[in-house]
């Protein structure tokens, strides 16, 4: 870090000796120098250096360093910046001593044009398709979402089409602890459930290279477990409107969401809003609102075929079979 800072400052010093005069700074250039000074100051603080010590290491005067950190540094770097702008490249590209890779520069150029959310998706797509971890995790598909989203139904049908095992995580937890979910929470508490949830997930993903997993709706609230799931599985959020969530759960004969609750729908909306960002961290999303089971499965298979090239061959066969 010290060496990099020294080289940077020394280069600027050398440039200043041969730089032609500049008549003035635009507001943008003044902002650039202020940001440069701030970065120099931050790097010096991180290195634990006083300005005097940096002066000794760099050979630059304390007065010059003070001006640089205050945003009133030598104007020569602005000349190089203007050349870079005229050449339609970044200052870093012009100053780098490494040959530019055209394909990398093209990819970076595309990323720079995207909105922050789009950049996140683009990077995730690159990681899914070409990252080392993706080669393993793409073979396992995990469905996340609230009760009533269709995780169990669609998960079982998806696994059958892909010819891989299907696991409902809650059922595996019940088997692990030898009791039903209600009894587990009553007798052992939530901490025991969460520990078993992570333990079972770890075992399933270690012992099965290919499978489909339907997770519990609240798994996303446990950061370490959700991180493990996203590290080892291709995750898909099965999304639905609050009304459809409620209707589907009641249609299954489960009246717990409304029993003794006058504001059950309002509570459900609040839960969805609170978890929306967490569910949105999944690799892909399938909105099942207003469509039947067959169409939901078709869309799920199509999404997986696009998101996972490794699971894609089976997924594409499944898509063709539906057509």
mmCIF file with all atom_site columns, C-alpha atoms in Angstrom, residues 152-162:
data_model
loop_
_atom_site.group_PDB
_atom_site.id
_atom_site.type_symbol
_atom_site.label_atom_id
_atom_site.label_alt_id
_atom_site.label_comp_id
_atom_site.label_asym_id
_atom_site.label_entity_id
_atom_site.label_seq_id
_atom_site.pdbx_PDB_ins_code
_atom_site.Cartn_x
_atom_site.Cartn_y
_atom_site.Cartn_z
_atom_site.occupancy
_atom_site.B_iso_or_equiv
_atom_site.pdbx_formal_charge
_atom_site.auth_seq_id
_atom_site.auth_comp_id
_atom_site.auth_asym_id
_atom_site.auth_atom_id
_atom_site.pdbx_PDB_model_num
ATOM 1  C CA . UNK A 1 152 ? -43.847 -28.410 -2.299  1.00 0.00 ? 152 UNK A CA 1
ATOM 2  C CA . UNK A 1 153 ? -46.094 -29.048 -5.293  1.00 0.00 ? 153 UNK A CA 1
ATOM 3  C CA . UNK A 1 154 ? -43.866 -27.511 -7.944  1.00 0.00 ? 154 UNK A CA 1
ATOM 4  C CA . UNK A 1 155 ? -40.716 -28.822 -6.286  1.00 0.00 ? 155 UNK A CA 1
ATOM 5  C CA . UNK A 1 156 ? -41.928 -32.418 -6.418  1.00 0.00 ? 156 UNK A CA 1
ATOM 6  C CA . UNK A 1 157 ? -43.021 -32.106 -10.043 1.00 0.00 ? 157 UNK A CA 1
ATOM 7  C CA . UNK A 1 158 ? -39.792 -30.379 -11.043 1.00 0.00 ? 158 UNK A CA 1
ATOM 8  C CA . UNK A 1 159 ? -37.709 -33.103 -9.412  1.00 0.00 ? 159 UNK A CA 1
ATOM 9  C CA . UNK A 1 160 ? -39.706 -35.769 -11.230 1.00 0.00 ? 160 UNK A CA 1
ATOM 10 C CA . UNK A 1 161 ? -39.100 -34.090 -14.592 1.00 0.00 ? 161 UNK A CA 1
ATOM 11 C CA . UNK A 1 162 ? -35.399 -33.642 -13.898 1.00 0.00 ? 162 UNK A CA 1
#
